[in-house]
PDB file of C-alpha atoms in Angstrom:
ATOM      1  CA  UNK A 276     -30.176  -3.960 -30.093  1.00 49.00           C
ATOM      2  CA  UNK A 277     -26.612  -3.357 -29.448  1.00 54.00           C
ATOM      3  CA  UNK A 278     -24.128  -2.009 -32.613  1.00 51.00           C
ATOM      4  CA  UNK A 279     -20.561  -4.226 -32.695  1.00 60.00           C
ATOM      5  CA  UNK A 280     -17.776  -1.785 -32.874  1.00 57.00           C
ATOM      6  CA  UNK A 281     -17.028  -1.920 -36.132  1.00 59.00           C
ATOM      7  CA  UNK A 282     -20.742  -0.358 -37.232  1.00 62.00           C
ATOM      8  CA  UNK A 283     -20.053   2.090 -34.321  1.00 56.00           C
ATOM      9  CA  UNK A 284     -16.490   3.118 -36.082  1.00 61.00           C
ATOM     10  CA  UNK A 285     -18.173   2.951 -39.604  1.00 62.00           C
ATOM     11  CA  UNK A 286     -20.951   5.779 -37.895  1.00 63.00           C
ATOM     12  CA  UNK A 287     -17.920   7.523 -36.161  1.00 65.00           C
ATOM     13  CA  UNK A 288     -15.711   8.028 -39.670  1.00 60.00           C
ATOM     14  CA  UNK A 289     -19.234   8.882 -41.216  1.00 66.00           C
ATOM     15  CA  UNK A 290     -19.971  11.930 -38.924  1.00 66.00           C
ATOM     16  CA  UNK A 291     -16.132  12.989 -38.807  1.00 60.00           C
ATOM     17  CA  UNK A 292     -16.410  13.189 -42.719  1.00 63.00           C
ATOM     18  CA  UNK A 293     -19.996  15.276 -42.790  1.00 65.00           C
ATOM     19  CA  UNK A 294     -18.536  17.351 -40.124  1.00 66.00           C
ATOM     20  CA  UNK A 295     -15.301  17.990 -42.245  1.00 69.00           C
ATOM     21  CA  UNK A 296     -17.448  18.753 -45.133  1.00 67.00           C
ATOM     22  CA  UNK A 297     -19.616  21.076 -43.610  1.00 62.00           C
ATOM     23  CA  UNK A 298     -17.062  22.992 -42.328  1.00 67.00           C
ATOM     24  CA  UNK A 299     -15.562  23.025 -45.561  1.00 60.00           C
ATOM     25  CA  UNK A 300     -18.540  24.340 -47.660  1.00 56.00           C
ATOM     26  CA  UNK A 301     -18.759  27.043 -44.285  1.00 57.00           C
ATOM     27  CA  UNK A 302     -15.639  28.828 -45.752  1.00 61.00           C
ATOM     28  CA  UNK A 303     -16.432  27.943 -49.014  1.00 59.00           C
ATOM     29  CA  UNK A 304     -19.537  29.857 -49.398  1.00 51.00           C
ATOM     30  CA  UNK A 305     -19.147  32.337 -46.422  1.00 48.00           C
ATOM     31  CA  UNK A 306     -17.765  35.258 -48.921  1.00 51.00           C
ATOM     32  CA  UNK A 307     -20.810  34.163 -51.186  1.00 52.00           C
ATOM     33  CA  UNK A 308     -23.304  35.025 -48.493  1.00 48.00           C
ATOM     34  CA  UNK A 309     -21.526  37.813 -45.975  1.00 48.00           C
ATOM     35  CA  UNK A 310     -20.016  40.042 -49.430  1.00 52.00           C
ATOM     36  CA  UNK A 311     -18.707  43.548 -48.407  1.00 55.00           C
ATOM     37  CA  UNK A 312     -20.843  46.187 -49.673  1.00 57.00           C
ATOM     38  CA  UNK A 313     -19.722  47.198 -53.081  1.00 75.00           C
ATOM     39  CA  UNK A 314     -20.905  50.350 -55.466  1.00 88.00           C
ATOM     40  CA  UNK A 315     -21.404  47.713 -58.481  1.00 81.00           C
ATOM     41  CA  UNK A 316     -23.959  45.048 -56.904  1.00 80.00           C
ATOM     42  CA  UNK A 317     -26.740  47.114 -57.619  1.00 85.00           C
ATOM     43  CA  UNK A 318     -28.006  47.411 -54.222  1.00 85.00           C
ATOM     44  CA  UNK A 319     -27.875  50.113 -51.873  1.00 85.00           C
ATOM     45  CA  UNK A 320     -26.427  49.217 -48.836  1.00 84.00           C
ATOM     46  CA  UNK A 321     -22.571  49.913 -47.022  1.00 79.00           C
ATOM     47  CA  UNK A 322     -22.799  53.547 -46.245  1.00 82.00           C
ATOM     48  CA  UNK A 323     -24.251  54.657 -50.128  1.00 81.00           C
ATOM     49  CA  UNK A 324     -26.790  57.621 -50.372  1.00 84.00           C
ATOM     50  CA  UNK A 325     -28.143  55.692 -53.409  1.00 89.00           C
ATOM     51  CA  UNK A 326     -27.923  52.724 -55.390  1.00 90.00           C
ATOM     52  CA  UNK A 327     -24.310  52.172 -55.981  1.00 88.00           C
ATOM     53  CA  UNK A 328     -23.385  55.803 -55.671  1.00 91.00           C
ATOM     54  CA  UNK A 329     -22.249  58.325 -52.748  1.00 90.00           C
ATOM     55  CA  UNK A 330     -20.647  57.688 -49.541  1.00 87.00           C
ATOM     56  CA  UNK A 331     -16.930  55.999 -50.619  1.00 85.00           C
ATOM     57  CA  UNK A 332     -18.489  55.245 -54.597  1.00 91.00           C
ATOM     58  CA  UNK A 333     -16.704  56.862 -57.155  1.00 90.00           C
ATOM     59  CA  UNK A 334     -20.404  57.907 -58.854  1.00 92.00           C
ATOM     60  CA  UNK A 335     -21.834  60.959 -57.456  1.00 94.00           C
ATOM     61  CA  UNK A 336     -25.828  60.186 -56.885  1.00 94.00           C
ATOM     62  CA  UNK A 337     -27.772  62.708 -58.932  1.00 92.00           C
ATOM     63  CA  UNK A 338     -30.035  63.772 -56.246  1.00 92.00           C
ATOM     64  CA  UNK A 339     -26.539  65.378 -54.280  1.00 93.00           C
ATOM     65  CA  UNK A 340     -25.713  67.723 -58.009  1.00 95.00           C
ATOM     66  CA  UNK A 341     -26.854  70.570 -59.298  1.00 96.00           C
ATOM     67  CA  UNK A 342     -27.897  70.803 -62.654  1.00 96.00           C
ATOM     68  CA  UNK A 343     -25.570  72.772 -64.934  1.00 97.00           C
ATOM     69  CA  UNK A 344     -25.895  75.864 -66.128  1.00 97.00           C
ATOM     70  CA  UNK A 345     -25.741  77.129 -69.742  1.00 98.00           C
ATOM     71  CA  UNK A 346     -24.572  80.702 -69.046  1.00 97.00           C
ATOM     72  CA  UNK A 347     -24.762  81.561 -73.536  1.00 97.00           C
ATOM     73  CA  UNK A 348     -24.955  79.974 -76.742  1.00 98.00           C
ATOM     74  CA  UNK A 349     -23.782  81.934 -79.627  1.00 97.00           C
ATOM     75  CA  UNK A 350     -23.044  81.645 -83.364  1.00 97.00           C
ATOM     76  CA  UNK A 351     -19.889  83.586 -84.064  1.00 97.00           C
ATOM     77  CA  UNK A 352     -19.312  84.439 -88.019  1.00 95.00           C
ATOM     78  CA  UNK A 353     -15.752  82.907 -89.786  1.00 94.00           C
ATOM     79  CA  UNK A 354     -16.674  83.850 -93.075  1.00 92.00           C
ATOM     80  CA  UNK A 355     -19.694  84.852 -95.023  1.00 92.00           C
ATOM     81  CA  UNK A 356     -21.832  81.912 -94.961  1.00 93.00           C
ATOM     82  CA  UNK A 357     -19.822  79.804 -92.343  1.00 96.00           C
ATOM     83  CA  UNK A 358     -19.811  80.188 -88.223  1.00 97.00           C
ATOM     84  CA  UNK A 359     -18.535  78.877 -85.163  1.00 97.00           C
ATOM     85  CA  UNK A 360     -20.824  77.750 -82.433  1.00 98.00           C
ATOM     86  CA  UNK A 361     -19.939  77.955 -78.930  1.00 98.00           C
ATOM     87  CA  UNK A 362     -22.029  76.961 -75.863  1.00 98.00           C
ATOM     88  CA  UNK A 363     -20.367  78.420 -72.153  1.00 97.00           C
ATOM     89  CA  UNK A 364     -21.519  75.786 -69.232  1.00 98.00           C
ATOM     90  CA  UNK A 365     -21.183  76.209 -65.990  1.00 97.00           C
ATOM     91  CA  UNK A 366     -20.795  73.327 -63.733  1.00 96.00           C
ATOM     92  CA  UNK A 367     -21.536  74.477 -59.744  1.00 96.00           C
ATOM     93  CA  UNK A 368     -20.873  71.027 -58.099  1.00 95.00           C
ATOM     94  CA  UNK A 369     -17.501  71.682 -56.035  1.00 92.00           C
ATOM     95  CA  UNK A 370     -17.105  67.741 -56.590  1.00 93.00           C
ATOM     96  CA  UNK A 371     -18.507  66.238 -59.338  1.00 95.00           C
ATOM     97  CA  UNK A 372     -17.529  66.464 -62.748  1.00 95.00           C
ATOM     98  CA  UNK A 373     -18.950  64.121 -65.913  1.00 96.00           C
ATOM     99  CA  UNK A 374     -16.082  61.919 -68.127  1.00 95.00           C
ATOM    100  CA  UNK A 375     -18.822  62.442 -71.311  1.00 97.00           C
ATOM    101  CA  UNK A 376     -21.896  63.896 -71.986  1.00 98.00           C
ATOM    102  CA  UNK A 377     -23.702  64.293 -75.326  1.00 98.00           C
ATOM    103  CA  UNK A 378     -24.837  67.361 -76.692  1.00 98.00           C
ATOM    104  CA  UNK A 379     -26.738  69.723 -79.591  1.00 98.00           C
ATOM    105  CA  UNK A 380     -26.591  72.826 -81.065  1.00 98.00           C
ATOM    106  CA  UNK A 381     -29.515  74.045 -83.317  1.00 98.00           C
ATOM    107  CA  UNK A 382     -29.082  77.498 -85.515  1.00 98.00           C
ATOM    108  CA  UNK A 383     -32.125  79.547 -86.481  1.00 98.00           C
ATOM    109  CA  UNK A 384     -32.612  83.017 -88.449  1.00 96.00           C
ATOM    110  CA  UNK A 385     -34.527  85.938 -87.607  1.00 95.00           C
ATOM    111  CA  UNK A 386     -37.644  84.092 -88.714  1.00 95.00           C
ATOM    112  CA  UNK A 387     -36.929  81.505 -86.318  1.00 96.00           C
ATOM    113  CA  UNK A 388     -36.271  79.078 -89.469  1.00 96.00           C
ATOM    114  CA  UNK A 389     -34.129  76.493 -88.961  1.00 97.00           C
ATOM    115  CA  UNK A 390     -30.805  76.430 -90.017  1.00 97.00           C
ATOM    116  CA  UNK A 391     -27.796  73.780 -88.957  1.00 96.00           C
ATOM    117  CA  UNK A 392     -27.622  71.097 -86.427  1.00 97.00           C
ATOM    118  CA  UNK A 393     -24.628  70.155 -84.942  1.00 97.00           C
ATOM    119  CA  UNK A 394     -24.405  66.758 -82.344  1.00 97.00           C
ATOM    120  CA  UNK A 395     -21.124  66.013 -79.891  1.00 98.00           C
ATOM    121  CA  UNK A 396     -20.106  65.235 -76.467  1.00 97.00           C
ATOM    122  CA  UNK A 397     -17.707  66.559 -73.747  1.00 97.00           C
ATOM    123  CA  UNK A 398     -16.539  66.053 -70.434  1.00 96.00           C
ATOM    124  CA  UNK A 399     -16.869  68.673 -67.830  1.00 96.00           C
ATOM    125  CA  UNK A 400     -14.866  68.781 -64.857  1.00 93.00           C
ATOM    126  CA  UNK A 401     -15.763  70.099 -61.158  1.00 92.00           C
ATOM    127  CA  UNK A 402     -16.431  73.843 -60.268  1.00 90.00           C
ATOM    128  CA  UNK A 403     -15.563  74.757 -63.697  1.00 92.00           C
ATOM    129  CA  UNK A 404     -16.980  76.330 -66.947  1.00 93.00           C
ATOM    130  CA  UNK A 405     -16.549  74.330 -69.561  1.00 96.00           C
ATOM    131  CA  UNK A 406     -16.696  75.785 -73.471  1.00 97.00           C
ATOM    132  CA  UNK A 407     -17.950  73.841 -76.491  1.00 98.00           C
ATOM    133  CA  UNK A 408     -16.996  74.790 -79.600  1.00 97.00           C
ATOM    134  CA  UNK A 409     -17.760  73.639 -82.634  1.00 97.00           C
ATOM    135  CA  UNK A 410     -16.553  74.842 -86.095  1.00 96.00           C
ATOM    136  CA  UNK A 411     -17.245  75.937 -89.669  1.00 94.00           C
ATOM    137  CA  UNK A 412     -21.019  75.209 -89.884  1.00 96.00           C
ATOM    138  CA  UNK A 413     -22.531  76.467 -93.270  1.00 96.00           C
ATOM    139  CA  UNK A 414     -25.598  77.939 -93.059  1.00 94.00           C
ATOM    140  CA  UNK A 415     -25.489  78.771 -96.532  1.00 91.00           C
ATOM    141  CA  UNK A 416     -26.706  82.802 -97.296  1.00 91.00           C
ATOM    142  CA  UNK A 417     -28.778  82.729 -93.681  1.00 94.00           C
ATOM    143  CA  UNK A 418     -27.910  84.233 -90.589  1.00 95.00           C
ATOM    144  CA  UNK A 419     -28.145  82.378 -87.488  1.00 97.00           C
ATOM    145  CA  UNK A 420     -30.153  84.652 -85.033  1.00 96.00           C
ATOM    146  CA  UNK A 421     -30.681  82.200 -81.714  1.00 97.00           C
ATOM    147  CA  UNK A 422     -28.436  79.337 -81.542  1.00 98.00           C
ATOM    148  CA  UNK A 423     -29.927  76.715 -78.996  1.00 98.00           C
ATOM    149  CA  UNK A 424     -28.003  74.567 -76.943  1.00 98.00           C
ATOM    150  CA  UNK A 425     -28.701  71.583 -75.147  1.00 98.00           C
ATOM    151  CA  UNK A 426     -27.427  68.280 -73.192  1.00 98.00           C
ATOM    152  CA  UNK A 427     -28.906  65.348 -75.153  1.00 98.00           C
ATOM    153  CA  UNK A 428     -27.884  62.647 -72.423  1.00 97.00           C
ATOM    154  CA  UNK A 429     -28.735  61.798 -69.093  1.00 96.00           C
ATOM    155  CA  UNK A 430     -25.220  63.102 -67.046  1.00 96.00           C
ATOM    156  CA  UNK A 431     -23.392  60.672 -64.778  1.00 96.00           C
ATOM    157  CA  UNK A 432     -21.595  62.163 -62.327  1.00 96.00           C
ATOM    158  CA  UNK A 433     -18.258  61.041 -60.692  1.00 95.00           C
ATOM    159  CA  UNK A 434     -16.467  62.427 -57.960  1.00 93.00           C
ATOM    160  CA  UNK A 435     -13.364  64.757 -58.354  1.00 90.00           C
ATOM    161  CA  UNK A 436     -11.647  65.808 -55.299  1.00 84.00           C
ATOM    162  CA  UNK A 437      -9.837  69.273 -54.683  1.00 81.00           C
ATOM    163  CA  UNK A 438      -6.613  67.823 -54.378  1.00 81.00           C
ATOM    164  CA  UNK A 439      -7.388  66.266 -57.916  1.00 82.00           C
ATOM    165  CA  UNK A 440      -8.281  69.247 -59.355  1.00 79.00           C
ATOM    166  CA  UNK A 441      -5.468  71.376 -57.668  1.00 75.00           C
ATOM    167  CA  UNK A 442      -2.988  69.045 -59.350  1.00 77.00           C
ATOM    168  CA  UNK A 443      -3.758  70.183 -62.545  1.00 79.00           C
ATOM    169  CA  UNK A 444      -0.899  73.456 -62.730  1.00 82.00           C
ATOM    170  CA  UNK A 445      -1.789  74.657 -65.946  1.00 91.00           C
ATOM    171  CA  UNK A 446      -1.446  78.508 -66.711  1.00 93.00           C
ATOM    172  CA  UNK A 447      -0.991  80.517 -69.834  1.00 96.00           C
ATOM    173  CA  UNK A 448       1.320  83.459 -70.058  1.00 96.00           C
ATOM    174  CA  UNK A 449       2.243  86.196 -72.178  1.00 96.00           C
ATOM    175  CA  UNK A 450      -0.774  87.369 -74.482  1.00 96.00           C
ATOM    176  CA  UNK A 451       0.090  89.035 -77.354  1.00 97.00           C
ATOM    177  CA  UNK A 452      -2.465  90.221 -79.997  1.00 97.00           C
ATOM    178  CA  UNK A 453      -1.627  92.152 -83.228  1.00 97.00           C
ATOM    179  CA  UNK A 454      -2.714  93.816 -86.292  1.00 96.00           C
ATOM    180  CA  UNK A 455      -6.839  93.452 -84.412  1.00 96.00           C
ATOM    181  CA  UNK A 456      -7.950  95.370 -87.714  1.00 95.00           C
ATOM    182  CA  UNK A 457      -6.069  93.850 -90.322  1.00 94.00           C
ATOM    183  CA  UNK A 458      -5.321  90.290 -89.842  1.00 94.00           C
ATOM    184  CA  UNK A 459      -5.887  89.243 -86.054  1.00 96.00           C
ATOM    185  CA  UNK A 460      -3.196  87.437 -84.860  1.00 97.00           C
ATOM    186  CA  UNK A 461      -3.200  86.051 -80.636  1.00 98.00           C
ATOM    187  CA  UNK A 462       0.022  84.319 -79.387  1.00 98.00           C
ATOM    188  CA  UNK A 463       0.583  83.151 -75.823  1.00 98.00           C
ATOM    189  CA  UNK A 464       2.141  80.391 -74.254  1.00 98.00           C
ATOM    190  CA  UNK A 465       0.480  77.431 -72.282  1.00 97.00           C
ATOM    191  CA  UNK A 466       2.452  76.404 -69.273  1.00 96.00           C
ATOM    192  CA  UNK A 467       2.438  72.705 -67.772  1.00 94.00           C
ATOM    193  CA  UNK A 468       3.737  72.919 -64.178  1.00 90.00           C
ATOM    194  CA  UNK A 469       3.038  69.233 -63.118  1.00 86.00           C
ATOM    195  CA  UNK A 470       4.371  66.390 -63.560  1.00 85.00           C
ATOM    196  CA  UNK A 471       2.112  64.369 -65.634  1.00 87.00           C
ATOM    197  CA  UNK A 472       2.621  65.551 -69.767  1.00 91.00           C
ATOM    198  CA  UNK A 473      -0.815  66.124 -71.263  1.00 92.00           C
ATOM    199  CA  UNK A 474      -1.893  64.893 -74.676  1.00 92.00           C
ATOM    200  CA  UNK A 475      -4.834  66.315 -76.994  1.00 93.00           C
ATOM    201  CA  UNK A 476      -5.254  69.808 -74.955  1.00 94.00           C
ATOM    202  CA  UNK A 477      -7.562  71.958 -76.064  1.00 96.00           C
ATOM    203  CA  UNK A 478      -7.246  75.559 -75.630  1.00 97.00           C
ATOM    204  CA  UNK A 479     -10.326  78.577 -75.845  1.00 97.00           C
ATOM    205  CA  UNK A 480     -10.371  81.873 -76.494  1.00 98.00           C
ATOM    206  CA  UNK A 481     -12.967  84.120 -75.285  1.00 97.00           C
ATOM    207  CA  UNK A 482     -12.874  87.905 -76.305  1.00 97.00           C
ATOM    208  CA  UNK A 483     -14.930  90.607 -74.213  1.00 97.00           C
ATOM    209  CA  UNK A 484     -15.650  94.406 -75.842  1.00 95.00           C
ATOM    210  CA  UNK A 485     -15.907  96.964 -73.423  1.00 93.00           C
ATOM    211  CA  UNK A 486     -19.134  96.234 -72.451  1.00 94.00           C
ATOM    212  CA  UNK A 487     -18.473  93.323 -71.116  1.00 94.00           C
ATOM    213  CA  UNK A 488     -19.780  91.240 -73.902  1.00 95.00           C
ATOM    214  CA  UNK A 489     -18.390  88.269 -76.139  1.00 96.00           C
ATOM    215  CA  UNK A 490     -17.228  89.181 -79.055  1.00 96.00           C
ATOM    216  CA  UNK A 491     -15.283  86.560 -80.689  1.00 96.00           C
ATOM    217  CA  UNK A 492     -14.119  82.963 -79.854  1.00 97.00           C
ATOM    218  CA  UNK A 493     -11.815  80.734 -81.111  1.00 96.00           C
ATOM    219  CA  UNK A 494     -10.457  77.196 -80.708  1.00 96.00           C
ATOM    220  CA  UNK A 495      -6.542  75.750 -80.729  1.00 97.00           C
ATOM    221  CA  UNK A 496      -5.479  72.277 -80.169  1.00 95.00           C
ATOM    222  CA  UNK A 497      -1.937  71.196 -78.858  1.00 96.00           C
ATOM    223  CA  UNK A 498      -0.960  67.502 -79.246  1.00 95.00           C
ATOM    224  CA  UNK A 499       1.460  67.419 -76.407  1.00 95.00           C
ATOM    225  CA  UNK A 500       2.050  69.712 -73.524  1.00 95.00           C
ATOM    226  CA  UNK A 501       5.616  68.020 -71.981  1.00 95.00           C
ATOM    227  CA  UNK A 502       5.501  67.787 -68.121  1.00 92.00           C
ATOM    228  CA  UNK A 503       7.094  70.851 -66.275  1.00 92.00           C
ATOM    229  CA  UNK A 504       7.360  72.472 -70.308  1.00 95.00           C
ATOM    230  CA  UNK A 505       5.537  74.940 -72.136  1.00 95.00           C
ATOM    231  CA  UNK A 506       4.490  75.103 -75.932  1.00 97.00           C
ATOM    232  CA  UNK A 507       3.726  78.417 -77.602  1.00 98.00           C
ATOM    233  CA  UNK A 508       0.069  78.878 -79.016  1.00 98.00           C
ATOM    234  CA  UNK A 509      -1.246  81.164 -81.543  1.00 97.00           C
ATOM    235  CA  UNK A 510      -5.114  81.872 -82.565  1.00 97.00           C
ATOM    236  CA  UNK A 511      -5.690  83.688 -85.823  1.00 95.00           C
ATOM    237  CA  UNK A 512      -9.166  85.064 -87.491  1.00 95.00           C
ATOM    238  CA  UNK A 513      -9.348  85.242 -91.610  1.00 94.00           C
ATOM    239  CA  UNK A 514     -11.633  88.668 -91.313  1.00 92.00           C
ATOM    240  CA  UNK A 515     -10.503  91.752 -89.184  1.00 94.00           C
ATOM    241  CA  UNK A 516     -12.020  92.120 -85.718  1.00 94.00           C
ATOM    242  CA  UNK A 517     -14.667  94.918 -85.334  1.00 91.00           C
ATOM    243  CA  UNK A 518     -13.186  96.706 -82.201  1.00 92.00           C
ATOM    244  CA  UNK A 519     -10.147  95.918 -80.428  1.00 93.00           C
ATOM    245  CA  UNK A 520     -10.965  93.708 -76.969  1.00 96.00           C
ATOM    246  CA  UNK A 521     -10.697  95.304 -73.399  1.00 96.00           C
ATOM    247  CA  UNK A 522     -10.378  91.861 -72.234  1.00 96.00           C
ATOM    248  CA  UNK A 523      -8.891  88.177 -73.577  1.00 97.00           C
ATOM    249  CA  UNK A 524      -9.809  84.845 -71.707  1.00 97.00           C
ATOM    250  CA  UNK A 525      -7.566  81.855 -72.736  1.00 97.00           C
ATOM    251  CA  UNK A 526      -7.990  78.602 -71.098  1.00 94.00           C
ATOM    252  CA  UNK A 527      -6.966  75.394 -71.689  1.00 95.00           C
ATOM    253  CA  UNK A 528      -9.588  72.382 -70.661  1.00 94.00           C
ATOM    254  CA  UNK A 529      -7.811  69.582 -69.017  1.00 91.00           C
ATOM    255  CA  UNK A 530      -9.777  66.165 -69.271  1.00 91.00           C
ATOM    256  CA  UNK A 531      -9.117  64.971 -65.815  1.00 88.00           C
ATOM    257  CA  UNK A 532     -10.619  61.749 -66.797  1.00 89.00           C
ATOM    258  CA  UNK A 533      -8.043  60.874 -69.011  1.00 86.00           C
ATOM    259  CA  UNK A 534      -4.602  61.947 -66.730  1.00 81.00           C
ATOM    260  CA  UNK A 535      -5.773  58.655 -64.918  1.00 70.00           C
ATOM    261  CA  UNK A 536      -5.026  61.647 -61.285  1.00 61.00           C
TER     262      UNK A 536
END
């Protein structure tokens, strides 16, 4: 049976408009189905060593770090009754730092009794030891003997390049400490050569006796560090120190994280 040609144009129209429509829901759904390879789909693929992590992914894959390192932990006396805690943590990864990672210290005497807790967290940046310091922990008439430190959360790691850490021109200048037996008094000045300014800074002090050893540590904070400026510092101790340093370490601790580099 033969179709009159206006069931024939009817069929023609029909097929025009399926074939537009197809071709339509093609382009429509093509990015759905043929997605770049991302490092937040949750799928290794692209040219990722893991699941969303390595190759051009910001996160570093875990299997690629090292673990870091806690060089010493160390309770450090302000007054009787009251210390300082500060952990030294080295991070060997040329390229990976962590933008926060929680923490513990735990105090004990000589009996290996316990004695003060103390929780936080930290970043730590790339090929870098990182201090942290916490303050003014009472362990009432007990001396903390072995202070234990350790990393309470799993670490993510994110890539920092060289030229990222390079950036970061921060030097400090002109130690001066005075009066090491009577009322210890460190000034120095913190020097911002970039061009970013810096907010929140914290600054550490490390002192070495002439064997080599820590001695004393300390802790300063400056709430703006103007771009291309500087801004005098000054660490102080309320008891005299027991022997005068043969070396001083101060070093400011730059959250790269937060300079947005």
């Amino acid at each position: 049976m033969s179709l009159d040609w206006g069931t024939k144009r009817k069929m023609m129209y029909t097929s025009v408009l399926l074939l537009i429509i197809g071709i339509a829901g093609t382009i429509f759904l093509w990015p759905y189905f043929n997605k770049e390879p991302t490092c937040f789909d949750g799928k290794q693929n692209g040219i990722e060593s893991g699941i969303d992590c390595g190759g051009s992914c910001r996160k570093v894959c875990s299997a690629e770090t090292y673990r870091l390192v806690t060089l010493w932990s160390r309770a450090f006396e302000v007054v009787p009754g009251k210390y300082n805690f500060m952990a030294y943590v080295e991070n060997q990864n040329r390229e990976a730092g962590i933008r926060k990672i929680n923490y513990e210290f735990r105090a004990y005497d000589e009996k290996n009794i316990f004695l003060a807790r103390r929780e936080g967290s930290t970043f730590v940046s790339s090929n870098d030891r990182t201090a942290i310091f916490e303050a003014g922990i009472d362990t009432g008439n007990r001396k903390p003997e072995r202070v234990d430190f350790t990393f309470t959360s799993v670490p993510v790691w994110s890539k920092i390049t060289r030229e990222q850490r390079n950036s970061l021109a921060i030097s400090v200048e002109d130690k001066v400490l005075s009066n090491p037996f009577i009322s210890p008094k460190l000034e120095a000045n913190v020097i911002n050569r970039t061009i970013k300014e810096i907010n929140d800074l914290s600054v550490y002090v490390i002192l070495y006796d002439k064997n080599n050893n820590v001695s004393n540590v300390s802790k300063t904070f400056i709430e703006k560090l103007p771009k291309n400026g500087e801004v005098p510092i000054v660490f102080t101790w309320p008891v005299p120190l027991l022997e005068e340093p043969t070396r001083i370490d101060i070093f400011p601790q730059v959250n790269i994280f937060d300079l947005g580099i």
